[in-house]
PDB file of C-alpha atoms in Angstrom:
ATOM      1  CA  MET A  25     130.621  98.770 172.784  1.00 54.00           C
ATOM      2  CA  LYS A  26     128.293  96.144 174.307  1.00 70.00           C
ATOM      3  CA  ALA A  27     124.719  95.384 173.220  1.00 75.00           C
ATOM      4  CA  ARG A  28     122.832  98.548 172.755  1.00 80.00           C
ATOM      5  CA  ALA A  29     120.113  99.782 175.279  1.00 82.00           C
ATOM      6  CA  GLY A  30     117.566  99.580 172.519  1.00 86.00           C
ATOM      7  CA  ASP A  31     118.211  95.800 172.179  1.00 87.00           C
ATOM      8  CA  TYR A  32     117.360  95.370 175.875  1.00 90.00           C
ATOM      9  CA  ALA A  33     114.180  97.319 175.539  1.00 91.00           C
ATOM     10  CA  VAL A  34     113.031  95.373 172.501  1.00 87.00           C
ATOM     11  CA  LEU A  35     113.818  92.112 174.425  1.00 89.00           C
ATOM     12  CA  LEU A  36     112.225  92.962 177.843  1.00 91.00           C
ATOM     13  CA  GLY A  37     109.495  95.355 176.735  1.00 89.00           C
ATOM     14  CA  PRO A  38     106.825  92.741 175.471  1.00 87.00           C
ATOM     15  CA  PRO A  39     107.090  90.349 178.319  1.00 88.00           C
ATOM     16  CA  VAL A  40     107.022  93.168 180.869  1.00 90.00           C
ATOM     17  CA  ALA A  41     104.074  94.743 179.242  1.00 87.00           C
ATOM     18  CA  VAL A  42     102.051  91.543 179.085  1.00 84.00           C
ATOM     19  CA  GLY A  43     102.961  90.738 182.732  1.00 84.00           C
ATOM     20  CA  SER A  44     101.873  94.173 183.881  1.00 84.00           C
ATOM     21  CA  ALA A  45      98.587  94.060 181.950  1.00 80.00           C
ATOM     22  CA  VAL A  46      97.729  90.649 183.422  1.00 78.00           C
ATOM     23  CA  GLY A  47      98.809  91.867 186.897  1.00 77.00           C
ATOM     24  CA  VAL A  48      96.624  94.981 186.726  1.00 77.00           C
ATOM     25  CA  VAL A  49      93.552  92.800 185.734  1.00 75.00           C
ATOM     26  CA  LEU A  50      94.144  90.328 188.516  1.00 72.00           C
ATOM     27  CA  LEU A  51      94.897  92.908 191.279  1.00 70.00           C
ATOM     28  CA  ALA A  52      91.886  94.864 190.153  1.00 69.00           C
ATOM     29  CA  GLY A  53      89.674  91.912 191.267  1.00 69.00           C
ATOM     30  CA  GLU A  54      88.059  91.566 187.795  1.00 67.00           C
ATOM     31  CA  PRO A  55      89.016  88.018 186.537  1.00 66.00           C
ATOM     32  CA  GLU A  56      86.228  88.381 183.818  1.00 68.00           C
ATOM     33  CA  ALA A  57      88.501  90.912 182.101  1.00 67.00           C
ATOM     34  CA  PHE A  58      91.178  88.368 181.672  1.00 68.00           C
ATOM     35  CA  LEU A  59      89.514  86.617 178.736  1.00 68.00           C
ATOM     36  CA  PRO A  60      89.279  89.817 176.565  1.00 71.00           C
ATOM     37  CA  LEU A  61      92.684  90.680 177.389  1.00 70.00           C
ATOM     38  CA  VAL A  62      93.920  87.334 176.061  1.00 71.00           C
ATOM     39  CA  VAL A  63      91.762  87.681 173.022  1.00 72.00           C
ATOM     40  CA  VAL A  64      93.588  91.099 172.333  1.00 71.00           C
ATOM     41  CA  LEU A  65      97.215  90.279 173.332  1.00 74.00           C
ATOM     42  CA  GLN A  66      97.483  86.734 171.813  1.00 73.00           C
ATOM     43  CA  PRO A  67      96.962  87.638 168.109  1.00 78.00           C
ATOM     44  CA  LEU A  68      99.237  90.631 168.531  1.00 74.00           C
ATOM     45  CA  THR A  69     102.201  88.579 170.093  1.00 75.00           C
ATOM     46  CA  THR A  70     101.645  85.875 167.398  1.00 75.00           C
ATOM     47  CA  LEU A  71     101.772  88.407 164.608  1.00 75.00           C
ATOM     48  CA  GLY A  72     104.774  89.933 166.161  1.00 74.00           C
ATOM     49  CA  ILE A  73     106.572  86.451 166.305  1.00 75.00           C
ATOM     50  CA  VAL A  74     105.936  86.053 162.665  1.00 77.00           C
ATOM     51  CA  VAL A  75     107.394  89.459 161.866  1.00 74.00           C
ATOM     52  CA  GLY A  76     110.390  88.607 164.125  1.00 71.00           C
ATOM     53  CA  LEU A  77     110.837  85.269 162.338  1.00 71.00           C
ATOM     54  CA  VAL A  78     111.007  87.032 158.934  1.00 73.00           C
ATOM     55  CA  GLN A  79     113.487  89.624 160.268  1.00 67.00           C
ATOM     56  CA  LEU A  80     115.732  86.607 161.405  1.00 65.00           C
ATOM     57  CA  THR A  81     115.838  85.158 158.012  1.00 66.00           C
ATOM     58  CA  ARG A  82     116.750  88.392 156.214  1.00 64.00           C
ATOM     59  CA  THR A  83     120.356  88.749 154.976  1.00 57.00           C
ATOM     60  CA  THR A  84     122.271  91.743 155.972  1.00 56.00           C
ATOM     61  CA  ARG A  85     123.232  93.802 152.909  1.00 51.00           C
ATOM     62  CA  GLY A  86     124.921  97.026 152.199  1.00 53.00           C
ATOM     63  CA  PRO A  87     128.231  98.816 153.073  1.00 58.00           C
ATOM     64  CA  SER A  88     130.117  98.526 156.206  1.00 63.00           C
ATOM     65  CA  THR A  89     129.121 100.047 159.417  1.00 76.00           C
ATOM     66  CA  PHE A  90     132.558  99.929 160.904  1.00 84.00           C
ATOM     67  CA  ARG A  91     133.394 102.590 163.412  1.00 85.00           C
ATOM     68  CA  LEU A  92     136.748 104.232 164.185  1.00 89.00           C
ATOM     69  CA  VAL A  93     137.598 103.057 167.623  1.00 88.00           C
ATOM     70  CA  VAL A  94     140.659 102.617 169.906  1.00 89.00           C
ATOM     71  CA  TYR A  95     141.792  99.248 170.940  1.00 89.00           C
ATOM     72  CA  GLU A  96     144.693  98.837 173.184  1.00 87.00           C
ATOM     73  CA  GLY A  97     145.816 102.399 172.533  1.00 87.00           C
ATOM     74  CA  ARG A  98     145.701 102.202 168.700  1.00 89.00           C
ATOM     75  CA  ALA A  99     143.109 103.063 166.150  1.00 91.00           C
ATOM     76  CA  ALA A 100     141.015 100.200 164.636  1.00 92.00           C
ATOM     77  CA  PHE A 101     137.930  99.462 162.674  1.00 91.00           C
ATOM     78  CA  GLY A 102     135.167  98.150 165.004  1.00 89.00           C
ATOM     79  CA  ALA A 103     131.916  96.426 164.226  1.00 86.00           C
ATOM     80  CA  PRO A 104     129.559  96.840 167.382  1.00 86.00           C
ATOM     81  CA  PRO A 105     127.347  93.969 168.320  1.00 85.00           C
ATOM     82  CA  THR A 106     123.533  94.080 167.544  1.00 83.00           C
ATOM     83  CA  PHE A 107     121.027  91.706 168.841  1.00 85.00           C
ATOM     84  CA  ARG A 108     117.941  93.494 167.506  1.00 83.00           C
ATOM     85  CA  ARG A 109     116.492  90.818 165.431  1.00 82.00           C
ATOM     86  CA  GLN A 110     116.953  88.284 168.016  1.00 83.00           C
ATOM     87  CA  CYS A 111     115.494  90.497 170.702  1.00 86.00           C
ATOM     88  CA  LEU A 112     112.606  91.183 168.580  1.00 84.00           C
ATOM     89  CA  PHE A 113     111.686  87.594 168.003  1.00 85.00           C
ATOM     90  CA  ASN A 114     112.591  86.270 171.561  1.00 86.00           C
ATOM     91  CA  GLY A 115     110.764  89.201 173.312  1.00 88.00           C
ATOM     92  CA  LEU A 116     107.538  88.728 171.523  1.00 85.00           C
ATOM     93  CA  LEU A 117     107.878  84.895 171.954  1.00 86.00           C
ATOM     94  CA  SER A 118     108.526  85.342 175.687  1.00 88.00           C
ATOM     95  CA  ALA A 119     105.405  87.592 175.828  1.00 87.00           C
ATOM     96  CA  ALA A 120     103.236  85.016 174.114  1.00 84.00           C
ATOM     97  CA  LEU A 121     104.538  82.111 176.447  1.00 85.00           C
ATOM     98  CA  LEU A 122     104.037  84.281 179.495  1.00 85.00           C
ATOM     99  CA  LEU A 123     100.292  85.039 178.534  1.00 82.00           C
ATOM    100  CA  MET A 124      99.788  81.309 177.831  1.00 81.00           C
ATOM    101  CA  ALA A 125     101.350  80.328 181.018  1.00 83.00           C
ATOM    102  CA  LEU A 126      99.550  82.809 183.071  1.00 81.00           C
ATOM    103  CA  ASN A 127      96.317  81.693 181.672  1.00 78.00           C
ATOM    104  CA  GLY A 128      97.132  78.065 182.348  1.00 77.00           C
ATOM    105  CA  LEU A 129      97.811  78.941 186.040  1.00 76.00           C
ATOM    106  CA  ARG A 130      94.056  79.825 186.287  1.00 74.00           C
ATOM    107  CA  VAL A 131      92.895  76.398 185.155  1.00 75.00           C
ATOM    108  CA  PRO A 132      91.760  74.127 188.064  1.00 79.00           C
ATOM    109  CA  GLY A 133      93.865  71.039 188.644  1.00 79.00           C
ATOM    110  CA  ARG A 134      97.466  70.063 188.738  1.00 82.00           C
ATOM    111  CA  VAL A 135      98.530  69.116 185.151  1.00 81.00           C
ATOM    112  CA  VAL A 136      97.830  72.420 183.304  1.00 80.00           C
ATOM    113  CA  PRO A 137      99.100  74.659 186.250  1.00 84.00           C
ATOM    114  CA  GLY A 138     102.120  72.342 186.409  1.00 88.00           C
ATOM    115  CA  LEU A 139     102.846  72.703 182.799  1.00 88.00           C
ATOM    116  CA  ALA A 140     102.451  76.472 183.149  1.00 86.00           C
ATOM    117  CA  TRP A 141     105.010  76.581 185.822  1.00 92.00           C
ATOM    118  CA  VAL A 142     107.474  74.555 183.532  1.00 92.00           C
ATOM    119  CA  ILE A 143     106.842  77.141 180.647  1.00 88.00           C
ATOM    120  CA  LEU A 144     107.510  79.978 182.837  1.00 90.00           C
ATOM    121  CA  ALA A 145     110.768  78.404 184.285  1.00 94.00           C
ATOM    122  CA  MET A 146     111.947  77.576 180.729  1.00 92.00           C
ATOM    123  CA  ASN A 147     111.046  81.023 179.433  1.00 89.00           C
ATOM    124  CA  ALA A 148     112.954  82.707 182.130  1.00 92.00           C
ATOM    125  CA  PHE A 149     116.063  80.637 181.788  1.00 94.00           C
ATOM    126  CA  ALA A 150     116.013  81.321 178.030  1.00 91.00           C
ATOM    127  CA  MET A 151     115.697  84.986 178.570  1.00 92.00           C
ATOM    128  CA  ALA A 152     118.597  84.846 181.156  1.00 94.00           C
ATOM    129  CA  LEU A 153     120.824  83.090 178.722  1.00 91.00           C
ATOM    130  CA  LEU A 154     120.295  85.759 176.022  1.00 90.00           C
ATOM    131  CA  LEU A 155     120.781  88.684 178.562  1.00 91.00           C
ATOM    132  CA  PHE A 156     124.048  87.069 179.756  1.00 90.00           C
ATOM    133  CA  ARG A 157     125.184  86.840 176.214  1.00 86.00           C
ATOM    134  CA  MET A 158     124.386  90.331 175.518  1.00 88.00           C
ATOM    135  CA  ILE A 159     125.873  91.758 178.603  1.00 87.00           C
ATOM    136  CA  ARG A 160     129.206  89.915 177.803  1.00 83.00           C
ATOM    137  CA  SER A 161     129.115  90.648 174.059  1.00 84.00           C
ATOM    138  CA  GLY A 162     131.710  92.894 172.568  1.00 86.00           C
ATOM    139  CA  PRO A 163     132.635  94.308 169.110  1.00 88.00           C
ATOM    140  CA  LEU A 164     134.795  92.780 166.433  1.00 89.00           C
ATOM    141  CA  LEU A 165     137.699  94.752 165.591  1.00 91.00           C
ATOM    142  CA  ILE A 166     140.127  94.813 162.772  1.00 92.00           C
ATOM    143  CA  THR A 167     143.448  96.095 163.869  1.00 93.00           C
ATOM    144  CA  VAL A 168     146.927  96.425 162.454  1.00 93.00           C
ATOM    145  CA  ASP A 169     148.070  93.316 164.231  1.00 91.00           C
ATOM    146  CA  GLY A 170     145.062  91.020 163.649  1.00 91.00           C
ATOM    147  CA  VAL A 171     141.289  90.513 164.365  1.00 92.00           C
ATOM    148  CA  ALA A 172     139.962  90.867 167.898  1.00 91.00           C
ATOM    149  CA  ILE A 173     136.755  88.847 168.430  1.00 88.00           C
ATOM    150  CA  ASP A 174     134.022  89.682 171.052  1.00 86.00           C
ATOM    151  CA  GLY A 175     135.860  92.743 172.325  1.00 84.00           C
ATOM    152  CA  GLY A 176     139.303  91.055 172.505  1.00 84.00           C
ATOM    153  CA  ARG A 177     138.391  87.824 174.418  1.00 87.00           C
ATOM    154  CA  THR A 178     139.949  86.060 171.301  1.00 89.00           C
ATOM    155  CA  PHE A 179     142.659  87.720 169.194  1.00 92.00           C
ATOM    156  CA  VAL A 180     143.577  86.295 165.913  1.00 91.00           C
ATOM    157  CA  PRO A 181     146.973  87.602 164.484  1.00 93.00           C
ATOM    158  CA  TRP A 182     147.363  88.136 160.707  1.00 92.00           C
ATOM    159  CA  ALA A 183     149.809  85.225 160.672  1.00 91.00           C
ATOM    160  CA  ALA A 184     147.148  82.883 161.881  1.00 89.00           C
ATOM    161  CA  LEU A 185     145.069  83.400 158.697  1.00 87.00           C
ATOM    162  CA  GLU A 186     145.576  82.377 155.133  1.00 82.00           C
ATOM    163  CA  PRO A 187     143.504  83.013 152.093  1.00 77.00           C
ATOM    164  CA  GLY A 188     141.087  80.449 151.082  1.00 70.00           C
ATOM    165  CA  SER A 189     140.675  78.544 147.858  1.00 68.00           C
ATOM    166  CA  ASP A 190     137.954  80.818 146.754  1.00 64.00           C
ATOM    167  CA  SER A 191     137.872  84.477 147.114  1.00 60.00           C
ATOM    168  CA  PRO A 192     136.784  86.153 149.451  1.00 63.00           C
ATOM    169  CA  GLN A 193     137.168  83.031 151.654  1.00 70.00           C
ATOM    170  CA  TRP A 194     140.133  82.495 154.249  1.00 79.00           C
ATOM    171  CA  THR A 195     141.024  79.925 156.747  1.00 81.00           C
ATOM    172  CA  LEU A 196     142.346  79.717 160.232  1.00 83.00           C
ATOM    173  CA  ALA A 197     145.512  77.948 159.232  1.00 83.00           C
ATOM    174  CA  HIS A 198     147.581  78.374 162.517  1.00 86.00           C
ATOM    175  CA  PRO A 199     145.098  78.086 165.519  1.00 85.00           C
ATOM    176  CA  GLU A 200     148.082  77.775 167.849  1.00 87.00           C
ATOM    177  CA  LEU A 201     148.655  81.509 167.219  1.00 89.00           C
ATOM    178  CA  VAL A 202     145.320  82.562 168.457  1.00 89.00           C
ATOM    179  CA  ARG A 203     145.452  84.302 171.870  1.00 90.00           C
ATOM    180  CA  GLY A 204     142.715  84.249 174.662  1.00 87.00           C
ATOM    181  CA  ARG A 205     139.694  82.153 174.209  1.00 83.00           C
ATOM    182  CA  PRO A 206     140.532  79.185 171.787  1.00 78.00           C
ATOM    183  CA  ILE A 207     138.595  78.797 168.579  1.00 78.00           C
ATOM    184  CA  LYS A 208     138.545  75.951 166.140  1.00 72.00           C
ATOM    185  CA  ARG A 209     137.247  77.998 163.171  1.00 74.00           C
ATOM    186  CA  PHE A 210     137.154  81.689 162.616  1.00 74.00           C
ATOM    187  CA  GLN A 211     133.541  82.314 161.885  1.00 70.00           C
ATOM    188  CA  PRO A 212     132.888  86.059 163.020  1.00 66.00           C
ATOM    189  CA  GLY A 213     129.262  85.941 162.239  1.00 63.00           C
ATOM    190  CA  GLN A 214     128.687  83.002 164.558  1.00 64.00           C
ATOM    191  CA  VAL A 215     130.601  84.414 167.444  1.00 63.00           C
ATOM    192  CA  VAL A 216     128.574  87.556 168.007  1.00 67.00           C
ATOM    193  CA  SER A 217     125.842  89.265 166.261  1.00 79.00           C
ATOM    194  CA  LEU A 218     127.459  92.219 164.451  1.00 82.00           C
ATOM    195  CA  ASP A 219     126.094  95.430 163.083  1.00 79.00           C
ATOM    196  CA  VAL A 220     127.857  95.105 159.807  1.00 79.00           C
ATOM    197  CA  SER A 221     127.395  93.227 156.512  1.00 76.00           C
ATOM    198  CA  LEU A 222     129.125  89.868 157.003  1.00 77.00           C
ATOM    199  CA  TRP A 223     130.065  89.886 153.222  1.00 78.00           C
ATOM    200  CA  PHE A 224     131.755  93.287 153.710  1.00 81.00           C
ATOM    201  CA  LEU A 225     133.481  91.852 156.756  1.00 84.00           C
ATOM    202  CA  PHE A 226     134.860  88.883 155.082  1.00 83.00           C
ATOM    203  CA  ARG A 227     135.964  90.845 151.996  1.00 83.00           C
ATOM    204  CA  SER A 228     137.648  93.456 154.303  1.00 86.00           C
ATOM    205  CA  ILE A 229     139.737  90.700 155.980  1.00 87.00           C
ATOM    206  CA  HIS A 230     140.526  89.012 152.772  1.00 86.00           C
ATOM    207  CA  SER A 231     141.839  92.411 151.378  1.00 86.00           C
ATOM    208  CA  TYR A 232     144.277  92.802 154.268  1.00 90.00           C
ATOM    209  CA  LEU A 233     145.466  89.074 153.797  1.00 88.00           C
ATOM    210  CA  ASP A 234     146.058  89.714 150.072  1.00 85.00           C
ATOM    211  CA  HIS A 235     147.662  93.229 150.665  1.00 88.00           C
ATOM    212  CA  PRO A 236     149.446  93.270 154.097  1.00 90.00           C
ATOM    213  CA  GLU A 237     151.106  96.632 153.165  1.00 91.00           C
ATOM    214  CA  ARG A 238     147.612  98.112 153.716  1.00 91.00           C
ATOM    215  CA  ARG A 239     147.399  97.049 157.327  1.00 92.00           C
ATOM    216  CA  ALA A 240     149.332 100.023 158.505  1.00 91.00           C
ATOM    217  CA  ALA A 241     146.543 102.210 157.553  1.00 91.00           C
ATOM    218  CA  ILE A 242     143.979 100.344 159.541  1.00 91.00           C
ATOM    219  CA  GLY A 243     142.053 102.774 161.799  1.00 89.00           C
ATOM    220  CA  THR A 244     142.466 105.888 159.653  1.00 91.00           C
ATOM    221  CA  PRO A 245     139.390 107.550 158.035  1.00 91.00           C
ATOM    222  CA  GLU A 246     140.938 107.503 154.734  1.00 90.00           C
ATOM    223  CA  GLU A 247     141.453 103.609 154.728  1.00 90.00           C
ATOM    224  CA  LEU A 248     137.901 103.227 155.865  1.00 88.00           C
ATOM    225  CA  GLU A 249     136.659 105.336 152.976  1.00 86.00           C
ATOM    226  CA  ARG A 250     138.841 103.203 150.676  1.00 85.00           C
ATOM    227  CA  LEU A 251     137.289 100.029 151.968  1.00 83.00           C
ATOM    228  CA  ARG A 252     133.618 101.341 151.497  1.00 80.00           C
ATOM    229  CA  GLY A 253     134.689 102.560 148.024  1.00 79.00           C
ATOM    230  CA  THR A 254     136.459  99.517 146.629  1.00 75.00           C
ATOM    231  CA  LEU A 255     134.242  96.638 148.167  1.00 72.00           C
ATOM    232  CA  ALA A 256     131.120  96.832 146.189  1.00 57.00           C
ATOM    233  CA  ARG A 257     127.696  96.337 147.675  1.00 52.00           C
ATOM    234  CA  GLN A 258     126.526  92.647 148.220  1.00 47.00           C
ATOM    235  CA  VAL A 259     124.135  91.683 145.390  1.00 43.00           C
ATOM    236  CA  THR A 260     121.921  88.544 146.070  1.00 39.00           C
TER     237      THR A 260
END
C-alpha cells in the first residue's frame, strides 16, 4: 500500500500540462501565442494554489478508514498513505513556477534567464523529494504485537508505549524497544500522510493500551466494527 496512482497524477499532471502547452506553442513557431497562454494559465494555476492551500489546512474528520490487511502473516488494521492534498498544492505550485520560469527564459539578458534556471532547478528538486517520499511510503498498521510505522520500517511494540496524562494521549516510554528505524517520539501523523482520521488513530491505540485483552482480536472484522462503533466521530 504505497502512494496511490491518483496522487502521482495530481502531482505530475499540472506541470506536464503546462510544459506541454508551452512546448506546443514554441514548436509551432508562434511566439506571439505565448502571452495569451500565460494570461489564461497563470490565473488558473494561482487559483488552484489557493484551493490546494485551503485543503492542506483542513482537519481530517470522520470514522476510521482502516483496512483489514496481512502483516508478516497475521491479520492487522492498516491505514494506507495518502498524499492527495500535498500533491494538489505542490502540483499546481510546480505548474505556476514552471510557467513563470519558461516565461523568464524568453527575456533578453542574463539575470532573468539565470533566475529562471534556478527556479526550474529548485522546482525539479522539490518534486523529486516528494516523489521519493511517496515511492518509499508505506501504511501504518496496528497489529497484535504493536504498531508498524511506514510499512514496518519502524516497529513500536505495545510494551514501548504508555498512556499519557490526558486521554487519548500516550507516550513512547521505552524507545529502546523500538525496532528498525529509530524514532524519538511516536507521532504517526508526522511520519507519513495517512488516509485515516488521526483522532481515530490516536483513540484506537489508546484503547489497546488501556485494554490489552482486546489486542488478540486485532485484524478481525468484528473488532474493526467495534472500534468504529465505540469511538465517536471527532467534533471540532
